[in-house]
Every structure is written in structure tokens, then in C-alpha cells.
Amino acid sequence: MSDMNTLTTPVHTHTLFEDAQAIFTGTLFVSLALILFGQAGLLTGGTAGVAFVLHYATGVSLGKLFFLINLPFYWFAWRRMGREFTLKTFVAITFLSAMAEWSPRLFAIDRLHPAYAAVLGGLLLGSGCLFLARHRASLGGATIVSLYLQQSRGWRAGMVQMGMDCTIVLLALTVVDPVRVAYSVLAAVVMNLFIAVNHRPGRYAVL
């Protein structure tokens, strides 16, 4: 006799439209966070953080650097995370790179305290990355590695990325003053705590 008290939750596949709106919304949130960080002179972690450091050091545009730095990670994503994840990630990175180039011409803030930029930017980054992760996409680099470790070993993606992000931000002391670095660490903590709380293995059933 079957157990009538046992409830099973069906797993549904996202439609193409659902994936598209999530990638668009996620990258839009992240692009806004990058505008806040750029205006406040802050940094972030991952490949975006490396791009910020090189941008501050060389003057080369953030969008171009972000796109180029992520190129080597596609091979790892293809081998470890699959074709769908890699293609979606490529679309998200390309879109974000373009938005990083054009958004500052469309949006500007006259006054912005770095603490406010750190908290709001961290939450926007966390939300954007969560949208992408739940639709099997990322913004490359450290995010690919952290999602892989969560999928393969059950490690919290937010906690893994927090360690990598804080390390990258601290290395930025060579080009950014310590106060801005401290605010950047705050942003990394806010972002990754948000991801750690809201992106746990097995919590999200829709793939």
C-alpha cells in the first residue's frame, strides 16, 4: 500500500523566457552595484575585483578587463559544470561587460557615502548572483569555482566565495587606500552572507 502521507515536490525546468529574464535582471543588479562601487572608489571580489584593481592601476575600462579576465574560466566551466551553464555564463558576462561600459553614461549619483555603497552594492551583488545561480549561470571566475564546490562537495557557495573575495580585496591595498579597502571588505561580507543564507544545497527545487 502506498504511503498517502508522503508528499513529493516535482522538479520543473525553467523555460527559455524565465532564464532570459533572470540573466537580464541579475546582470542589471550587478551592473548597478559596480556603478556604486566605481563611484565610491570601492572594490569587489572575484574576477570583477581583479578587473577593478587593474582598472584603477591602468585606466583601462572595467568592462573590457572583466570580459578578458573571464576567458580562461570557460574551459573549467565547460568541463565541470556543463555546456548549458557555460553558455548562460558567457551570455551573462558579455552582457555585464557591455553594461559596465555603457551604464555610467546613463546613470550617475551626485553624493554617495562609501558605507552605503558597500551595503547596498553588496546586497545587489548577492541578489544578482543568486538570480543567476538559480538559473544555472554565473558571472565567471570565483563564482564558477564556488558553485562547483557546492555542487560537488556540499560546501556553502557564499562562504567559499567570501574567503576568495576578501583575499582579492585585501590584495588591492597596493592600489587603493586602506579605508576604501575596509569598506570593500564590508561589501564582500554583506554579499556573501546574503548568498550563504539564501542559496543552500537542496533548498531550491526548480532547475
Coordinates of N, CA and C in Angstrom, one line a residue:
M1 N 0.9 -1.2 0.0 CA 0.0 0.0 0.0 C 0.9 1.2 0.0
S2 N 0.5 2.2 -0.8 CA 1.3 3.4 -0.9 C 1.1 4.3 0.3
D3 N 2.1 5.0 0.6 CA 2.1 5.9 1.7 C 1.4 7.2 1.3
M4 N 0.2 7.4 1.6 CA -0.5 8.6 1.2 C 0.0 9.9 1.9
N5 N 0.7 9.7 3.0 CA 1.2 10.9 3.7 C 2.5 11.4 3.1
T6 N 3.1 10.7 2.2 CA 4.4 11.1 1.6 C 4.1 12.1 0.5
L7 N 4.7 13.2 0.6 CA 4.5 14.3 -0.4 C 5.8 14.4 -1.2
T8 N 5.7 14.5 -2.5 CA 6.8 14.7 -3.3 C 6.7 16.0 -4.1
T9 N 7.7 16.8 -4.2 CA 7.7 18.0 -4.9 C 8.3 17.9 -6.3
P10 N 7.5 18.1 -7.3 CA 8.0 17.9 -8.7 C 9.1 19.0 -9.0
V11 N 10.1 18.6 -9.8 CA 11.1 19.5 -10.2 C 10.8 19.9 -11.6
H12 N 10.7 21.2 -11.8 CA 10.4 21.8 -13.1 C 11.6 22.4 -13.7
T13 N 11.6 22.4 -15.0 CA 12.7 23.0 -15.8 C 12.3 24.4 -16.1
H14 N 13.3 25.4 -16.0 CA 13.0 26.7 -16.4 C 12.8 26.8 -17.9
T15 N 11.9 27.7 -18.3 CA 11.7 28.0 -19.7 C 12.8 28.9 -20.2
L16 N 12.9 29.1 -21.5 CA 13.9 30.0 -22.1 C 13.6 31.4 -21.6
F17 N 12.3 31.8 -21.6 CA 12.0 33.1 -21.2 C 12.4 33.4 -19.7
E18 N 12.1 32.4 -18.8 CA 12.5 32.5 -17.4 C 14.0 32.7 -17.3
D19 N 14.7 31.9 -18.0 CA 16.2 32.0 -18.0 C 16.6 33.4 -18.4
A20 N 16.0 33.9 -19.5 CA 16.4 35.2 -20.1 C 16.1 36.3 -19.1
Q21 N 15.0 36.3 -18.5 CA 14.6 37.4 -17.6 C 15.5 37.3 -16.3
A22 N 15.9 36.1 -15.9 CA 16.8 36.0 -14.7 C 18.2 36.5 -15.0
I23 N 18.7 36.2 -16.2 CA 20.0 36.6 -16.6 C 20.0 38.1 -16.8
F24 N 19.0 38.7 -17.4 CA 18.9 40.1 -17.6 C 18.8 40.8 -16.2
T25 N 17.9 40.4 -15.4 CA 17.7 41.0 -14.1 C 18.9 40.9 -13.2
G26 N 19.5 39.7 -13.2 CA 20.7 39.5 -12.4 C 21.9 40.4 -12.8
T27 N 22.1 40.4 -14.1 CA 23.2 41.3 -14.6 C 22.9 42.8 -14.4
L28 N 21.7 43.1 -14.5 CA 21.3 44.5 -14.2 C 21.6 44.9 -12.8
F29 N 21.2 44.1 -11.9 CA 21.5 44.3 -10.4 C 23.0 44.5 -10.2
V30 N 23.8 43.6 -10.8 CA 25.2 43.6 -10.6 C 25.8 44.8 -11.2
S31 N 25.4 45.2 -12.4 CA 25.9 46.4 -13.1 C 25.7 47.6 -12.2
L32 N 24.5 47.7 -11.5 CA 24.2 48.8 -10.7 C 25.2 48.8 -9.5
A33 N 25.4 47.6 -8.9 CA 26.4 47.5 -7.8 C 27.8 48.0 -8.3
L34 N 28.2 47.6 -9.5 CA 29.5 48.1 -10.0 C 29.6 49.6 -10.1
I35 N 28.5 50.2 -10.5 CA 28.4 51.7 -10.7 C 28.6 52.3 -9.3
L36 N 27.9 51.7 -8.3 CA 28.1 52.2 -6.9 C 29.5 52.1 -6.4
F37 N 30.1 50.9 -6.6 CA 31.5 50.7 -6.2 C 32.4 51.6 -6.9
G38 N 32.3 51.8 -8.2 CA 33.2 52.6 -9.0 C 33.1 54.1 -8.6
Q39 N 31.9 54.6 -8.3 CA 31.7 56.0 -7.9 C 32.3 56.2 -6.5
A40 N 32.1 55.2 -5.6 CA 32.6 55.3 -4.2 C 34.1 54.9 -4.1
G41 N 34.7 54.5 -5.2 CA 36.1 54.0 -5.1 C 36.3 52.7 -4.4
L42 N 35.3 51.9 -4.4 CA 35.4 50.6 -3.8 C 35.8 49.5 -4.7
L43 N 35.9 48.3 -4.2 CA 36.2 47.1 -5.0 C 35.2 46.0 -4.7
T44 N 35.3 44.9 -5.4 CA 34.5 43.7 -5.1 C 35.4 42.5 -5.3
G45 N 34.9 41.3 -5.1 CA 35.7 40.2 -5.2 C 35.6 39.5 -6.6
G46 N 36.2 38.3 -6.7 CA 36.1 37.6 -7.9 C 36.8 38.2 -9.0
T47 N 36.5 37.8 -10.3 CA 37.1 38.4 -11.4 C 36.8 39.9 -11.6
A48 N 35.6 40.3 -11.1 CA 35.2 41.7 -11.1 C 36.2 42.5 -10.2
G49 N 36.6 41.9 -9.1 CA 37.5 42.6 -8.2 C 38.9 42.7 -8.9
V50 N 39.4 41.7 -9.5 CA 40.6 41.8 -10.3 C 40.5 42.8 -11.4
A51 N 39.4 42.9 -12.0 CA 39.2 43.9 -13.1 C 39.2 45.3 -12.5
F52 N 38.6 45.5 -11.3 CA 38.7 46.8 -10.6 C 40.1 47.2 -10.3
V53 N 40.9 46.3 -9.8 CA 42.3 46.6 -9.4 C 43.0 47.0 -10.6
L54 N 42.9 46.2 -11.7 CA 43.6 46.6 -13.0 C 43.1 47.9 -13.5
H55 N 41.8 48.1 -13.4 CA 41.2 49.4 -13.9 C 41.8 50.6 -13.1
Y56 N 41.8 50.5 -11.8 CA 42.4 51.6 -11.0 C 43.9 51.8 -11.3
A57 N 44.6 50.7 -11.6 CA 46.0 50.7 -11.8 C 46.4 51.2 -13.2
T58 N 45.6 50.9 -14.2 CA 46.0 51.1 -15.6 C 45.1 52.1 -16.3
G59 N 43.8 52.3 -15.8 CA 42.9 53.2 -16.5 C 42.1 52.5 -17.6
V60 N 42.4 51.3 -17.9 CA 41.7 50.5 -18.9 C 40.2 50.3 -18.4
S61 N 39.3 50.4 -19.3 CA 37.9 50.3 -18.9 C 37.5 49.0 -18.2
L62 N 36.6 49.1 -17.2 CA 36.3 48.0 -16.4 C 35.6 46.9 -17.2
G63 N 34.7 47.3 -18.2 CA 34.0 46.3 -19.0 C 35.0 45.4 -19.8
K64 N 35.9 46.0 -20.4 CA 36.9 45.3 -21.3 C 37.7 44.3 -20.4
L65 N 38.2 44.8 -19.3 CA 39.0 44.0 -18.4 C 38.2 42.8 -17.9
F66 N 37.0 43.0 -17.5 CA 36.1 42.0 -16.9 C 35.9 40.9 -17.9
F67 N 35.6 41.3 -19.2 CA 35.4 40.3 -20.2 C 36.7 39.4 -20.5
L68 N 37.8 40.1 -20.6 CA 39.0 39.4 -20.9 C 39.5 38.5 -19.8
I69 N 39.4 38.9 -18.5 CA 39.8 38.1 -17.4 C 39.0 36.8 -17.3
N70 N 37.8 36.8 -17.7 CA 36.9 35.6 -17.6 C 37.2 34.6 -18.6
L71 N 37.9 34.9 -19.7 CA 38.0 34.0 -20.8 C 38.6 32.6 -20.4
P72 N 39.7 32.6 -19.5 CA 40.2 31.3 -19.2 C 39.3 30.4 -18.4
F73 N 38.3 31.0 -17.7 CA 37.4 30.2 -16.9 C 36.3 29.4 -17.6
Y74 N 36.1 29.7 -18.9 CA 35.1 29.0 -19.6 C 35.5 27.5 -19.8
W75 N 36.7 27.2 -20.0 CA 37.2 25.8 -20.1 C 36.8 25.0 -18.9
F76 N 37.1 25.6 -17.7 CA 36.8 24.9 -16.5 C 35.3 24.7 -16.3
A77 N 34.5 25.7 -16.7 CA 33.1 25.7 -16.6 C 32.5 24.6 -17.5
W78 N 33.0 24.5 -18.7 CA 32.6 23.6 -19.7 C 32.8 22.1 -19.2
R79 N 34.0 21.9 -18.6 CA 34.4 20.6 -18.2 C 33.7 20.2 -16.9
R80 N 33.5 21.1 -16.0 CA 33.0 20.7 -14.7 C 31.5 21.0 -14.5
M81 N 31.0 22.0 -15.1 CA 29.6 22.5 -14.9 C 28.7 22.2 -16.1
G82 N 29.2 21.9 -17.3 CA 28.4 21.5 -18.4 C 28.2 22.7 -19.4
R83 N 27.7 22.3 -20.6 CA 27.5 23.2 -21.7 C 26.5 24.3 -21.4
E84 N 25.3 23.9 -20.8 CA 24.3 24.9 -20.5 C 24.8 26.0 -19.6
F85 N 25.4 25.6 -18.5 CA 25.9 26.5 -17.5 C 26.9 27.5 -18.2
T86 N 27.8 26.9 -19.0 CA 28.9 27.7 -19.6 C 28.3 28.7 -20.6
L87 N 27.3 28.3 -21.4 CA 26.7 29.2 -22.4 C 26.0 30.3 -21.7
K88 N 25.2 30.0 -20.7 CA 24.5 31.0 -19.9 C 25.5 32.0 -19.2
T89 N 26.5 31.4 -18.7 CA 27.5 32.3 -18.0 C 28.2 33.2 -19.1
F90 N 28.5 32.7 -20.2 CA 29.1 33.5 -21.3 C 28.2 34.7 -21.6
V91 N 26.9 34.4 -21.8 CA 25.9 35.5 -22.1 C 25.9 36.5 -21.0
A92 N 25.8 36.0 -19.7 CA 25.8 37.0 -18.6 C 27.0 37.8 -18.5
I93 N 28.2 37.2 -18.7 CA 29.4 38.0 -18.6 C 29.5 39.0 -19.8
T94 N 29.1 38.6 -21.0 CA 29.2 39.5 -22.1 C 28.2 40.7 -21.9
F95 N 27.0 40.4 -21.4 CA 26.0 41.4 -21.1 C 26.5 42.4 -20.0
L96 N 27.1 41.8 -19.0 CA 27.5 42.7 -17.9 C 28.7 43.5 -18.3
S97 N 29.6 43.0 -19.2 CA 30.7 43.7 -19.7 C 30.2 44.9 -20.5
A98 N 29.2 44.7 -21.3 CA 28.6 45.8 -22.1 C 28.0 46.8 -21.2
M99 N 27.3 46.4 -20.2 CA 26.6 47.3 -19.3 C 27.6 48.1 -18.5
A100 N 28.7 47.5 -18.1 CA 29.8 48.2 -17.4 C 30.4 49.3 -18.2
E101 N 30.4 49.1 -19.6 CA 30.9 50.1 -20.5 C 29.9 51.3 -20.6
W102 N 28.6 51.0 -20.7 CA 27.6 52.0 -21.0 C 26.8 52.6 -19.9
S103 N 26.6 51.8 -18.8 CA 25.8 52.3 -17.7 C 26.2 53.6 -17.1
P104 N 27.5 53.8 -16.9 CA 27.9 55.1 -16.3 C 27.5 56.3 -17.1
R105 N 27.3 56.1 -18.4 CA 26.8 57.3 -19.2 C 25.3 57.5 -19.1
L106 N 24.6 56.5 -18.5 CA 23.2 56.6 -18.4 C 22.7 56.8 -17.0
F107 N 23.6 56.6 -16.0 CA 23.2 56.7 -14.6 C 24.4 57.3 -13.8
A108 N 24.0 58.3 -12.9 CA 25.1 59.0 -12.1 C 24.4 59.3 -10.8
I109 N 25.3 59.4 -9.7 CA 24.8 59.7 -8.4 C 25.7 60.9 -7.9
D110 N 25.1 62.0 -7.5 CA 25.8 63.2 -7.1 C 26.6 63.0 -5.7
R111 N 25.9 62.3 -4.8 CA 26.6 62.1 -3.5 C 26.3 60.7 -3.0
L112 N 27.4 60.0 -2.5 CA 27.3 58.6 -2.1 C 28.4 58.3 -1.1
H113 N 27.9 57.9 0.1 CA 28.8 57.5 1.2 C 29.3 56.1 0.9
P114 N 30.6 55.8 1.1 CA 31.1 54.5 0.8 C 30.4 53.4 1.6
A115 N 30.0 53.7 2.9 CA 29.4 52.7 3.7 C 28.0 52.3 3.1
Y116 N 27.3 53.3 2.6 CA 26.0 53.0 2.0 C 26.2 52.2 0.7
A117 N 27.2 52.6 -0.1 CA 27.6 51.9 -1.3 C 28.0 50.5 -1.1
A118 N 28.7 50.2 0.0 CA 29.1 48.9 0.4 C 27.9 48.0 0.7
V119 N 27.0 48.5 1.6 CA 25.9 47.6 2.0 C 24.9 47.4 0.8
L120 N 24.5 48.5 0.2 CA 23.6 48.4 -1.0 C 24.2 47.6 -2.1
G121 N 25.4 47.9 -2.4 CA 26.1 47.2 -3.5 C 26.3 45.7 -3.2
G122 N 26.6 45.4 -1.9 CA 26.7 44.0 -1.6 C 25.4 43.2 -1.7
L123 N 24.3 43.9 -1.3 CA 23.0 43.2 -1.4 C 22.6 43.1 -2.9
L124 N 22.9 44.1 -3.7 CA 22.6 44.0 -5.1 C 23.4 42.9 -5.8
L125 N 24.7 42.8 -5.4 CA 25.6 41.7 -6.0 C 25.0 40.4 -5.5
G126 N 24.7 40.2 -4.3 CA 24.2 38.9 -3.8 C 22.9 38.5 -4.5
S127 N 22.0 39.5 -4.6 CA 20.7 39.2 -5.3 C 21.0 38.8 -6.8
G128 N 21.8 39.6 -7.4 CA 22.1 39.3 -8.9 C 22.7 37.9 -9.0
C129 N 23.7 37.6 -8.2 CA 24.4 36.3 -8.3 C 23.4 35.2 -8.0
L130 N 22.5 35.4 -7.0 CA 21.5 34.4 -6.7 C 20.5 34.1 -7.8
F131 N 20.1 35.2 -8.5 CA 19.2 35.0 -9.7 C 19.9 34.1 -10.7
L132 N 21.2 34.4 -10.9 CA 21.9 33.7 -12.0 C 22.1 32.2 -11.5
A133 N 22.5 32.0 -10.3 CA 22.8 30.7 -9.8 C 21.6 29.8 -9.9
R134 N 20.4 30.3 -9.6 CA 19.2 29.5 -9.6 C 18.8 29.2 -11.0
H135 N 19.4 29.9 -12.0 CA 19.1 29.6 -13.4 C 20.3 29.0 -14.1
R136 N 21.2 28.4 -13.3 CA 22.4 27.7 -13.8 C 23.3 28.7 -14.6
A137 N 23.6 29.8 -14.1 CA 24.5 30.7 -14.7 C 25.3 31.4 -13.6
S138 N 26.4 32.1 -14.0 CA 27.2 32.8 -13.1 C 27.9 34.0 -13.8
L139 N 28.7 34.7 -13.0 CA 29.5 35.8 -13.6 C 31.0 35.5 -13.6
G140 N 31.2 34.2 -13.7 CA 32.6 33.7 -14.0 C 33.5 33.6 -12.8
G141 N 34.7 33.2 -13.1 CA 35.8 33.2 -12.1 C 35.5 32.5 -10.8
A142 N 35.6 33.2 -9.7 CA 35.4 32.6 -8.4 C 34.0 32.1 -8.2
T143 N 33.0 32.7 -8.9 CA 31.6 32.2 -8.7 C 31.5 30.8 -9.3
I144 N 32.2 30.6 -10.5 CA 32.2 29.2 -11.1 C 32.7 28.2 -10.1
V145 N 33.9 28.5 -9.5 CA 34.6 27.6 -8.6 C 33.7 27.4 -7.4
S146 N 33.1 28.4 -6.8 CA 32.3 28.2 -5.6 C 31.1 27.4 -5.8
L147 N 30.4 27.6 -7.0 CA 29.2 26.9 -7.3 C 29.6 25.4 -7.6
Y148 N 30.7 25.2 -8.2 CA 31.2 23.8 -8.4 C 31.5 23.1 -7.1
L149 N 32.1 23.8 -6.2 CA 32.4 23.1 -4.9 C 31.1 22.9 -4.1
Q150 N 30.1 23.8 -4.2 CA 28.9 23.5 -3.5 C 28.2 22.3 -4.2
Q151 N 28.2 22.2 -5.5 CA 27.6 21.1 -6.2 C 28.3 19.8 -6.0
S152 N 29.6 19.8 -5.9 CA 30.4 18.5 -5.8 C 30.7 18.1 -4.4
R153 N 30.8 19.1 -3.5 CA 31.2 18.7 -2.1 C 30.3 19.2 -1.1
G154 N 29.3 20.0 -1.5 CA 28.3 20.5 -0.5 C 28.8 21.7 0.3
W155 N 29.9 22.3 -0.1 CA 30.3 23.5 0.6 C 29.4 24.7 0.3
R156 N 29.2 25.5 1.2 CA 28.3 26.7 1.0 C 29.0 27.6 0.0
A157 N 28.3 27.9 -1.1 CA 28.9 28.8 -2.1 C 29.3 30.1 -1.6
G158 N 28.4 30.7 -0.8 CA 28.6 32.0 -0.2 C 29.8 32.1 0.7
M159 N 30.0 31.0 1.5 CA 31.2 31.1 2.4 C 32.5 30.9 1.6
V160 N 32.5 30.0 0.6 CA 33.7 29.8 -0.2 C 34.0 31.1 -0.9
Q161 N 33.0 31.7 -1.5 CA 33.3 32.9 -2.3 C 33.7 34.1 -1.4
M162 N 33.2 34.1 -0.1 CA 33.5 35.1 0.8 C 35.0 35.1 1.1
G163 N 35.6 33.9 1.3 CA 37.0 33.8 1.5 C 37.8 34.3 0.3
M164 N 37.4 33.9 -0.9 CA 38.2 34.3 -2.1 C 38.0 35.8 -2.3
D165 N 36.8 36.3 -2.1 CA 36.6 37.7 -2.3 C 37.4 38.6 -1.4
C166 N 37.4 38.3 -0.1 CA 38.1 39.1 0.9 C 39.6 39.0 0.6
T167 N 40.1 37.9 0.1 CA 41.5 37.8 -0.2 C 41.9 38.7 -1.4
I168 N 41.0 38.8 -2.4 CA 41.3 39.6 -3.5 C 41.2 41.1 -3.1
V169 N 40.2 41.4 -2.3 CA 40.0 42.8 -1.9 C 41.2 43.3 -1.0
L170 N 41.7 42.4 -0.2 CA 42.9 42.8 0.7 C 44.2 43.0 -0.2
L171 N 44.3 42.2 -1.3 CA 45.4 42.4 -2.2 C 45.4 43.7 -2.9
A172 N 44.2 44.4 -2.9 CA 44.1 45.7 -3.5 C 44.7 46.8 -2.7
L173 N 45.2 46.5 -1.6 CA 45.9 47.5 -0.8 C 47.0 48.2 -1.5
T174 N 47.5 47.5 -2.6 CA 48.6 48.1 -3.3 C 48.2 49.3 -4.2
V175 N 46.9 49.4 -4.5 CA 46.4 50.5 -5.4 C 45.3 51.3 -4.8
V176 N 44.7 50.9 -3.6 CA 43.6 51.6 -3.0 C 43.9 51.8 -1.6
D177 N 43.4 53.0 -1.1 CA 43.8 53.3 0.3 C 43.0 52.4 1.3
P178 N 43.6 52.2 2.5 CA 43.0 51.2 3.5 C 41.6 51.4 3.8
V179 N 41.1 52.7 3.9 CA 39.7 52.9 4.3 C 38.8 52.4 3.2
R180 N 39.1 52.6 1.9 CA 38.3 52.1 0.9 C 38.3 50.6 0.8
V181 N 39.5 50.0 1.1 CA 39.6 48.5 1.2 C 38.7 48.0 2.3
A182 N 38.6 48.7 3.5 CA 37.8 48.2 4.6 C 36.3 48.2 4.2
Y183 N 35.9 49.3 3.5 CA 34.5 49.3 3.0 C 34.3 48.3 2.0
S184 N 35.3 47.9 1.2 CA 35.1 46.9 0.2 C 35.0 45.5 0.8
V185 N 35.7 45.3 1.9 CA 35.6 44.0 2.7 C 34.1 43.9 3.3
L186 N 33.6 45.1 3.8 CA 32.2 45.1 4.2 C 31.3 44.7 3.1
A187 N 31.5 45.2 1.9 CA 30.6 44.8 0.8 C 30.7 43.3 0.5
A188 N 31.9 42.8 0.5 CA 32.1 41.4 0.3 C 31.4 40.5 1.3
V189 N 31.5 40.9 2.6 CA 30.8 40.2 3.7 C 29.3 40.2 3.5
V190 N 28.8 41.4 3.2 CA 27.3 41.5 3.0 C 26.8 40.7 1.9
M191 N 27.5 40.7 0.8 CA 27.2 40.0 -0.4 C 27.2 38.5 -0.1
N192 N 28.2 38.0 0.4 CA 28.4 36.5 0.6 C 27.6 36.0 1.7
L193 N 27.3 36.7 2.8 CA 26.4 36.3 3.8 C 25.0 36.2 3.2
F194 N 24.6 37.1 2.4 CA 23.3 37.0 1.7 C 23.2 35.7 0.9
I195 N 24.3 35.4 0.1 CA 24.2 34.2 -0.7 C 24.2 33.0 0.2
A196 N 25.0 33.0 1.3 CA 25.1 31.8 2.1 C 23.8 31.5 2.8
V197 N 23.0 32.5 3.2 CA 21.7 32.3 3.8 C 20.7 31.9 2.8
N198 N 20.7 32.4 1.6 CA 19.7 32.2 0.7 C 19.9 31.1 -0.4
H199 N 21.2 30.6 -0.5 CA 21.5 29.6 -1.5 C 22.1 28.4 -0.9
R200 N 21.3 27.6 -0.3 CA 21.7 26.4 0.4 C 21.4 25.2 -0.5
P201 N 22.3 24.2 -0.5 CA 22.1 22.9 -1.3 C 20.7 22.3 -1.0
G202 N 19.9 22.0 -2.0 CA 18.7 21.3 -1.8 C 17.5 22.2 -1.5
R203 N 17.7 23.5 -1.2 CA 16.6 24.4 -0.9 C 15.8 24.7 -2.1
Y204 N 16.4 24.9 -3.2 CA 15.7 25.4 -4.4 C 15.5 24.2 -5.3
A205 N 14.2 23.9 -5.6 CA 13.9 22.6 -6.3 C 13.8 22.8 -7.8
V206 N 13.5 24.0 -8.3 CA 13.4 24.3 -9.7 C 14.8 24.4 -10.3
L207 N 15.0 23.8 -11.4 CA 16.3 23.8 -12.0 C 16.3 24.6 -13.3

